[in-house]
Amino acid sequence: MDEFGVPGGRRLPKNFITPWVLLVLKQWSLHGYLILQQLNRMGFSDVDHATLYRELRRLEGQGFVASEWETGGSGPARRVYRITSAGEEVLLGWAEVVSGYQRMINGFFDLYAQAFGFALPADGGEGGRSGVPDLGDGEGDGDGEGEGAH
Amino acid sequence: MDEFGVPGGRRLPKNFITPWVLLVLKQWSLHGYLILQQLNRMGFSDVDHATLYRELRRLEGQGFVASEWETGGSGPARRVYRITSAGEEVLLGWAEVVSGYQRMINGFFDLYAQAFGFALPADGGEGGRSGVPDLGDGEGDGDGEGEGAH
DNA sequence: TCATATATGTGTTATAAGCACATATATGGA
DNA sequence: TCCATATATGTGCTTATAACACATATATGA
């Protein structure tokens, strides 16, 4: 038993980061290290880099993302990922899945309020919206498509 | 690749049902078959019964739930589960975890709206609340605590 | 007699999250 | 010059577990 008694501890649910990775790459073309930081900024606490890098290779193997090396610039070479059109399609499917999670979570807190007499613990879904910034302090990147999507 | 192209398909995220199971048992004392139906009613589509039964035994092994056989009544014997005080404690921890999921999901749909030009696919979190009924058509059960919690 | 609903289990496999370990470049400080 | 740190990407291995297939038993109604 670990952490605060939660079995599995701080282990993330299986397949949980996948839709976030695809969505981040829909919006920006980034290399792994920056994707990692973006995920952390979106509420994932300290994503394991091995998990992310392997997930990216898996998504590339499926044809949902593509990558090319970016040498030039300072520091080690970066493998920059972009989403493919196949990736955009599965992202739509994933959005439905995440929407399903959202409904389940709303149901959870409804019942939670019933069971505990309306004493929600944290943000409890008061409609908050997290307010994801436009890539905080990052590169800026520019990209190719992205903006024109609409 | 399966289902509608979503890799991992209809596989649930790891440890996803655990907090729901604990919460349902906080509210009602039920046997597995009814817990299954309640989970389905809360948005889980067709939870695998083997997964649930093993999860219940695991939670019992951890001391978070307890069970006793209920013979008498028609049909096969039922193993009726109730949450323990240790289970109520971890449920509080799980609620924080679920709240974290909720923040991540809100962040997902924020970015989704940015990336796709404000075209959310399904319910998209408009504040909806799922409206979990009081155990739909089930037994009624009675239980012991539950109501007095407040 | 047979199908179905109720109710609970076990055997096995595939997958992937997390940890430890490894490598390389560039920068800034002692 | 050496060393620590940030950046950046990877592999090896273990372990947990979700899903599937398979199995069992009781009661009811056709």
Short mmCIF file of C-alpha atoms (C1' of nucleotides) in Angstrom, two decimals:
data_model
loop_
_atom_site.label_atom_id
_atom_site.label_comp_id
_atom_site.label_asym_id
_atom_site.label_seq_id
_atom_site.Cartn_x
_atom_site.Cartn_y
_atom_site.Cartn_z
CA MET A 1 0.00 0.00 0.00
CA ASP A 2 1.43 3.38 -0.87
CA GLU A 3 0.90 7.11 -0.87
CA PHE A 4 -2.27 7.96 1.05
CA GLY A 5 -3.53 4.41 1.04
CA VAL A 6 -4.61 4.59 -2.56
CA PRO A 7 -3.69 1.28 -4.16
CA GLY A 8 -1.69 1.91 -7.26
CA GLY A 9 -0.54 5.10 -5.58
CA ARG A 10 0.20 7.98 -7.89
CA ARG A 11 0.06 5.68 -10.88
CA LEU A 12 -1.87 7.27 -13.72
CA PRO A 13 -4.87 5.49 -15.21
CA LYS A 14 -3.97 3.46 -18.27
CA ASN A 15 -4.06 5.31 -21.60
CA PHE A 16 -4.85 8.50 -19.76
CA ILE A 17 -2.23 10.76 -21.34
CA THR A 18 -2.88 9.67 -24.93
CA PRO A 19 -5.69 12.11 -25.77
CA TRP A 20 -3.79 14.96 -24.14
CA VAL A 21 -0.68 14.22 -26.17
CA LEU A 22 -2.67 14.16 -29.41
CA LEU A 23 -4.51 17.35 -28.53
CA VAL A 24 -1.32 19.21 -27.60
CA LEU A 25 0.17 18.15 -30.94
CA LYS A 26 -3.01 19.26 -32.71
CA GLN A 27 -2.40 22.74 -31.36
CA TRP A 28 1.41 22.91 -31.49
CA SER A 29 4.25 20.91 -33.04
CA LEU A 30 6.57 20.15 -30.16
CA HIS A 31 9.35 17.83 -29.09
CA GLY A 32 8.93 15.43 -26.18
CA TYR A 33 10.55 17.55 -23.54
CA LEU A 34 8.16 20.43 -24.16
CA ILE A 35 5.14 18.13 -24.41
CA LEU A 36 6.14 16.87 -20.99
CA GLN A 37 6.13 20.37 -19.57
CA GLN A 38 2.82 21.16 -21.20
CA LEU A 39 1.24 18.05 -19.68
CA ASN A 40 2.55 19.03 -16.28
CA ARG A 41 1.09 22.48 -16.78
CA MET A 42 -2.28 20.87 -17.57
CA GLY A 43 -2.51 19.13 -14.23
CA PHE A 44 -0.51 15.95 -14.74
CA SER A 45 1.87 15.93 -11.83
CA ASP A 46 5.36 14.98 -12.94
CA VAL A 47 4.69 12.68 -15.90
CA ASP A 48 7.38 10.02 -16.24
CA HIS A 49 9.44 10.90 -19.29
CA ALA A 50 10.00 7.26 -20.25
CA THR A 51 6.24 6.78 -20.36
CA LEU A 52 5.81 9.80 -22.63
CA TYR A 53 8.67 9.01 -25.01
CA ARG A 54 7.47 5.46 -25.43
CA GLU A 55 3.91 6.66 -25.94
CA LEU A 56 5.14 9.01 -28.68
CA ARG A 57 6.95 6.18 -30.46
CA ARG A 58 3.85 4.03 -30.15
CA LEU A 59 1.67 6.77 -31.63
CA GLU A 60 4.20 7.19 -34.43
CA GLY A 61 4.11 3.44 -35.05
CA GLN A 62 0.32 3.70 -35.42
CA GLY A 63 0.70 6.61 -37.84
CA PHE A 64 -1.06 9.10 -35.57
CA VAL A 65 1.95 11.38 -35.20
CA ALA A 66 5.10 11.92 -37.25
CA SER A 67 8.49 13.25 -36.23
CA GLU A 68 11.69 14.64 -37.60
CA TRP A 69 14.98 15.48 -36.00
CA GLU A 70 15.73 19.11 -35.42
CA THR A 71 19.45 19.66 -35.15
CA GLY A 72 20.74 23.23 -35.23
CA GLY A 73 19.95 25.37 -32.22
CA SER A 74 21.63 24.87 -28.91
CA GLY A 75 21.56 21.76 -26.77
CA PRO A 76 20.99 18.19 -27.90
CA ALA A 77 18.94 17.35 -30.98
CA ARG A 78 15.19 17.40 -30.61
CA ARG A 79 12.72 15.04 -32.19
CA VAL A 80 9.84 17.32 -33.16
CA TYR A 81 6.42 15.68 -33.40
CA ARG A 82 3.39 16.75 -35.37
CA ILE A 83 -0.06 15.16 -35.56
CA THR A 84 -1.08 13.41 -38.78
CA SER A 85 -4.53 13.46 -40.34
CA ALA A 86 -5.06 9.91 -39.06
CA GLY A 87 -4.10 11.26 -35.65
CA GLU A 88 -6.67 14.04 -35.92
CA GLU A 89 -9.34 11.48 -36.63
CA VAL A 90 -8.57 9.35 -33.59
CA LEU A 91 -8.41 12.52 -31.52
CA LEU A 92 -12.10 13.02 -32.28
CA GLY A 93 -12.78 9.52 -30.97
CA TRP A 94 -10.69 10.18 -27.91
CA ALA A 95 -12.60 13.39 -27.24
CA GLU A 96 -15.77 11.33 -26.96
CA VAL A 97 -14.01 8.99 -24.57
CA VAL A 98 -12.81 11.89 -22.42
CA SER A 99 -16.31 13.32 -22.53
CA GLY A 100 -17.51 10.01 -21.14
CA TYR A 101 -14.98 10.28 -18.32
CA GLN A 102 -16.31 13.73 -17.62
CA ARG A 103 -19.86 12.46 -17.29
CA MET A 104 -18.68 9.71 -14.94
CA ILE A 105 -16.83 12.23 -12.82
CA ASN A 106 -19.85 14.51 -12.65
CA GLY A 107 -21.82 11.49 -11.51
CA PHE A 108 -19.15 10.76 -8.93
CA PHE A 109 -19.40 14.18 -7.33
CA ASP A 110 -23.20 14.15 -7.48
CA LEU A 111 -23.22 10.95 -5.47
CA TYR A 112 -20.38 12.22 -3.31
CA ALA A 113 -22.49 15.19 -2.31
CA GLN A 114 -25.39 12.87 -1.49
CA ALA A 115 -23.24 10.49 0.52
CA PHE A 116 -21.33 13.10 2.51
CA GLY A 117 -24.04 15.70 2.91
CA PHE A 118 -22.83 18.25 0.38
CA ALA A 119 -19.23 18.65 1.49
CA LEU A 120 -17.14 18.54 -1.65
CA PRO A 121 -13.40 18.29 -0.97
CA ALA A 122 -11.52 20.39 -3.52
CA ASP A 123 -12.64 22.20 -6.67
CA GLY A 124 -15.47 19.71 -7.00
CA GLY A 125 -16.42 20.93 -10.47
CA GLU A 126 -18.05 24.25 -9.76
CA GLY A 127 -17.69 25.01 -13.44
CA GLY A 128 -14.18 26.34 -12.83
CA ARG A 129 -12.42 25.85 -16.15
CA SER A 130 -8.67 25.51 -15.60
CA GLY A 131 -7.56 28.31 -17.86
CA VAL A 132 -4.74 26.70 -19.81
CA PRO A 133 -2.30 29.41 -20.84
CA ASP A 134 -1.05 29.74 -24.43
CA LEU A 135 2.10 27.69 -23.75
CA GLY A 136 3.29 29.65 -20.75
CA ASP A 137 6.92 30.58 -21.23
CA GLY A 138 7.76 28.15 -24.06
CA GLU A 139 9.33 28.66 -27.46
CA GLY A 140 6.47 30.16 -29.35
CA ASP A 141 7.29 27.62 -32.08
CA GLY A 142 5.22 29.04 -34.91
CA ASP A 143 4.43 25.65 -36.48
CA GLY A 144 2.89 25.27 -39.91
CA GLU A 145 -0.82 24.66 -39.77
CA GLY A 146 -2.50 25.00 -36.39
CA GLU A 147 -3.78 28.53 -36.69
CA GLY A 148 -5.61 28.17 -39.98
CA ALA A 149 -7.54 25.07 -38.87
CA HIS A 150 -10.80 26.91 -38.63
CA MET B 1 -6.40 -0.82 -33.27
CA ASP B 2 -9.97 -1.34 -32.23
CA GLU B 3 -13.39 0.20 -31.74
CA PHE B 4 -13.54 3.58 -33.47
CA GLY B 5 -9.79 3.75 -33.97
CA VAL B 6 -9.03 4.58 -30.39
CA PRO B 7 -6.06 2.50 -29.37
CA GLY B 8 -6.86 0.74 -26.15
CA GLY B 9 -10.42 0.80 -27.41
CA ARG B 10 -13.03 0.34 -24.78
CA ARG B 11 -10.43 -0.53 -22.17
CA LEU B 12 -11.00 1.50 -19.04
CA PRO B 13 -8.17 3.55 -17.58
CA LYS B 14 -6.34 1.71 -14.84
CA ASN B 15 -7.85 1.94 -11.35
CA PHE B 16 -10.69 3.98 -12.76
CA ILE B 17 -13.59 2.13 -11.16
CA THR B 18 -12.08 1.94 -7.67
CA PRO B 19 -13.30 5.30 -6.34
CA TRP B 20 -16.75 4.70 -7.81
CA VAL B 21 -17.00 1.31 -6.14
CA LEU B 22 -16.01 2.76 -2.78
CA LEU B 23 -18.40 5.67 -3.14
CA VAL B 24 -21.32 3.45 -4.13
CA LEU B 25 -20.62 1.31 -1.06
CA LYS B 26 -20.42 4.43 1.09
CA GLN B 27 -23.97 5.21 0.06
CA TRP B 28 -25.45 1.71 -0.12
CA SER B 29 -24.48 -1.81 0.97
CA LEU B 30 -24.81 -3.91 -2.15
CA HIS B 31 -23.69 -7.17 -3.69
CA GLY B 32 -21.50 -7.25 -6.80
CA TYR B 33 -24.23 -7.73 -9.33
CA LEU B 34 -26.05 -4.59 -8.19
CA ILE B 35 -22.82 -2.59 -7.94
CA LEU B 36 -22.24 -3.54 -11.55
CA GLN B 37 -25.63 -2.18 -12.57
CA GLN B 38 -25.09 0.99 -10.57
CA LEU B 39 -21.72 1.58 -12.28
CA ASN B 40 -23.35 1.10 -15.66
CA ARG B 41 -26.03 3.57 -14.64
CA MET B 42 -23.29 6.09 -13.76
CA GLY B 43 -21.83 6.09 -17.24
CA PHE B 44 -19.56 3.06 -17.27
CA SER B 45 -20.59 1.17 -20.35
CA ASP B 46 -20.84 -2.53 -19.65
CA VAL B 47 -18.24 -3.03 -16.92
CA ASP B 48 -16.65 -6.47 -17.10
CA HIS B 49 -17.97 -8.47 -14.16
CA ALA B 50 -14.68 -10.34 -13.66
CA THR B 51 -12.91 -7.00 -13.27
CA LEU B 52 -15.40 -5.83 -10.67
CA TYR B 53 -15.50 -9.05 -8.64
CA ARG B 54 -11.72 -9.19 -8.49
CA GLU B 55 -11.57 -5.53 -7.56
CA LEU B 56 -13.99 -6.19 -4.70
CA ARG B 57 -11.86 -9.06 -3.39
CA ARG B 58 -8.79 -6.87 -3.68
CA LEU B 59 -10.47 -4.06 -1.72
CA GLU B 60 -11.56 -6.60 0.88
CA GLY B 61 -7.98 -7.86 1.12
CA GLN B 62 -6.85 -4.30 1.80
CA GLY B 63 -9.51 -3.94 4.47
CA PHE B 64 -11.39 -1.18 2.64
CA VAL B 65 -14.62 -3.17 2.28
CA ALA B 66 -16.07 -6.16 4.11
CA SER B 67 -18.59 -8.74 2.96
CA GLU B 68 -20.91 -11.42 4.18
CA TRP B 69 -22.96 -14.01 2.40
CA GLU B 70 -26.66 -13.44 2.15
CA THR B 71 -28.49 -16.69 1.60
CA GLY B 72 -32.25 -16.72 1.93
CA GLY B 73 -34.19 -14.91 -0.75
CA SER B 74 -34.55 -16.30 -4.21
CA GLY B 75 -31.76 -16.99 -6.66
CA PRO B 76 -28.15 -17.77 -5.88
CA ALA B 77 -26.46 -16.51 -2.72
CA ARG B 78 -25.23 -12.93 -2.75
CA ARG B 79 -22.03 -11.61 -1.22
CA VAL B 80 -23.08 -8.25 0.23
CA TYR B 81 -20.35 -5.67 0.58
CA ARG B 82 -20.13 -2.68 2.90
CA ILE B 83 -17.41 -0.06 3.20
CA THR B 84 -15.17 -0.07 6.29
CA SER B 85 -13.89 2.99 8.14
CA ALA B 86 -10.49 2.43 6.52
CA GLY B 87 -12.33 2.40 3.20
CA GLU B 88 -14.02 5.70 3.99
CA GLU B 89 -10.61 7.22 4.64
CA VAL B 90 -9.12 6.13 1.33
CA LEU B 91 -12.29 7.30 -0.39
CA LEU B 92 -11.39 10.83 0.71
CA GLY B 93 -7.98 10.40 -0.92
CA TRP B 94 -9.57 9.02 -4.05
CA ALA B 95 -11.93 11.99 -4.21
CA GLU B 96 -8.90 14.25 -4.47
CA VAL B 97 -7.52 12.07 -7.24
CA VAL B 98 -10.82 12.21 -9.13
CA SER B 99 -10.90 15.95 -8.60
CA GLY B 100 -7.47 16.08 -10.24
CA TYR B 101 -8.83 14.10 -13.19
CA GLN B 102 -11.63 16.62 -13.43
CA ARG B 103 -9.20 19.53 -13.63
CA MET B 104 -7.24 17.73 -16.35
CA ILE B 105 -10.41 17.09 -18.30
CA ASN B 106 -11.49 20.71 -18.00
CA GLY B 107 -8.05 21.65 -19.32
CA PHE B 108 -8.52 19.19 -22.16
CA PHE B 109 -11.75 20.76 -23.34
CA ASP B 110 -10.37 24.27 -22.92
CA LEU B 111 -7.53 23.41 -25.27
CA TYR B 112 -9.89 21.44 -27.48
CA ALA B 113 -12.00 24.53 -27.98
CA GLN B 114 -8.89 26.54 -28.84
CA ALA B 115 -7.57 23.94 -31.26
CA PHE B 116 -10.83 23.27 -33.08
CA GLY B 117 -12.35 26.73 -32.95
CA PHE B 118 -14.96 26.17 -30.25
CA ALA B 119 -16.68 23.09 -31.60
CA LEU B 120 -17.07 20.74 -28.67
CA PRO B 121 -18.25 17.27 -29.64
CA ALA B 122 -20.68 15.99 -27.00
CA ASP B 123 -21.71 17.32 -23.59
CA GLY B 124 -18.40 19.09 -23.28
CA GLY B 125 -18.90 19.93 -19.63
CA GLU B 126 -21.46 22.70 -19.83
CA GLY B 127 -22.07 22.20 -16.14
CA GLY B 128 -24.60 19.49 -16.92
CA ARG B 129 -24.51 17.28 -13.84
CA SER B 130 -25.51 13.76 -14.66
CA GLY B 131 -28.37 13.44 -12.22
CA VAL B 132 -27.72 10.05 -10.65
CA PRO B 133 -31.06 8.60 -9.56
CA ASP B 134 -31.53 7.07 -6.09
CA LEU B 135 -30.78 3.54 -7.30
CA GLY B 136 -33.29 3.46 -10.13
CA ASP B 137 -35.30 0.29 -9.95
CA GLY B 138 -33.10 -1.68 -7.52
CA GLU B 139 -33.90 -3.49 -4.30
CA GLY B 140 -34.27 -0.56 -1.98
CA ASP B 141 -31.93 -2.42 0.42
CA GLY B 142 -32.31 -0.22 3.49
CA ASP B 143 -28.73 -0.60 4.76
CA GLY B 144 -27.69 0.75 8.15
CA GLU B 145 -26.03 4.14 8.06
CA GLY B 146 -26.14 6.14 4.84
CA GLU B 147 -28.93 8.55 5.57
CA GLY B 148 -27.72 9.87 8.89
CA ALA B 149 -24.29 10.88 7.60
CA HIS B 150 -25.02 14.58 7.73
"C1'" DT C 1 -36.22 -29.64 -21.15
"C1'" DC C 2 -34.14 -25.56 -22.33
"C1'" DA C 3 -33.28 -20.65 -22.37
"C1'" DT C 4 -32.63 -16.79 -19.58
"C1'" DA C 5 -31.76 -13.85 -15.56
"C1'" DT C 6 -29.40 -13.76 -11.46
"C1'" DA C 7 -25.02 -14.29 -9.04
"C1'" DT C 8 -20.10 -15.37 -8.40
"C1'" DG C 9 -16.02 -17.02 -9.48
"C1'" DT C 10 -10.89 -18.76 -11.91
"C1'" DG C 11 -7.20 -19.08 -15.71
"C1'" DT C 12 -4.60 -16.61 -18.90
"C1'" DT C 13 -2.76 -13.01 -21.70
"C1'" DA C 14 -1.58 -8.53 -23.35
"C1'" DT C 15 -0.46 -4.08 -22.23
"C1'" DA C 16 1.66 -0.28 -20.26
"C1'" DA C 17 3.00 2.74 -16.06
"C1'" DG C 18 6.84 3.42 -13.35
"C1'" DC C 19 11.48 2.84 -11.87
"C1'" DA C 20 16.32 2.38 -12.66
"C1'" DC C 21 19.81 3.02 -15.68
"C1'" DA C 22 22.29 5.15 -19.72
"C1'" DT C 23 23.82 8.74 -23.03
"C1'" DA C 24 24.88 13.26 -25.11
"C1'" DT C 25 25.12 18.47 -25.62
"C1'" DA C 26 25.50 23.06 -23.80
"C1'" DT C 27 25.99 26.52 -20.02
"C1'" DG C 28 27.56 28.65 -15.90
"C1'" DG C 29 30.18 28.57 -11.73
"C1'" DA C 30 34.09 27.24 -8.67
"C1'" DT D 1 39.66 22.58 -16.04
"C1'" DC D 2 36.22 20.20 -13.68
"C1'" DC D 3 31.69 19.64 -12.05
"C1'" DA D 4 26.86 20.48 -11.51
"C1'" DT D 5 22.75 21.41 -13.85
"C1'" DA D 6 19.36 21.94 -17.55
"C1'" DT D 7 18.12 20.17 -21.75
"C1'" DA D 8 16.91 16.14 -24.54
"C1'" DT D 9 16.16 11.22 -25.63
"C1'" DG D 10 16.41 6.68 -25.02
"C1'" DT D 11 16.43 1.13 -23.18
"C1'" DG D 12 15.80 -2.79 -19.68
"C1'" DC D 13 12.90 -4.68 -16.44
"C1'" DT D 14 9.16 -5.47 -13.16
"C1'" DT D 15 4.64 -5.44 -11.83
"C1'" DA D 16 -0.12 -4.44 -11.85
"C1'" DT D 17 -4.39 -5.17 -13.99
"C1'" DA D 18 -8.23 -4.86 -17.63
"C1'" DA D 19 -10.34 -7.82 -20.69
"C1'" DC D 20 -11.40 -12.16 -22.48
"C1'" DA D 21 -12.66 -16.92 -22.18
"C1'" DC D 22 -14.33 -20.36 -19.45
"C1'" DA D 23 -16.88 -22.42 -15.44
"C1'" DT D 24 -20.53 -23.06 -11.86
"C1'" DA D 25 -24.97 -22.75 -9.42
"C1'" DT D 26 -29.92 -21.31 -8.43
"C1'" DA D 27 -34.50 -19.94 -9.79
"C1'" DT D 28 -38.16 -18.84 -13.26
"C1'" DG D 29 -40.93 -19.20 -17.20
"C1'" DA D 30 -41.80 -21.05 -21.84
#
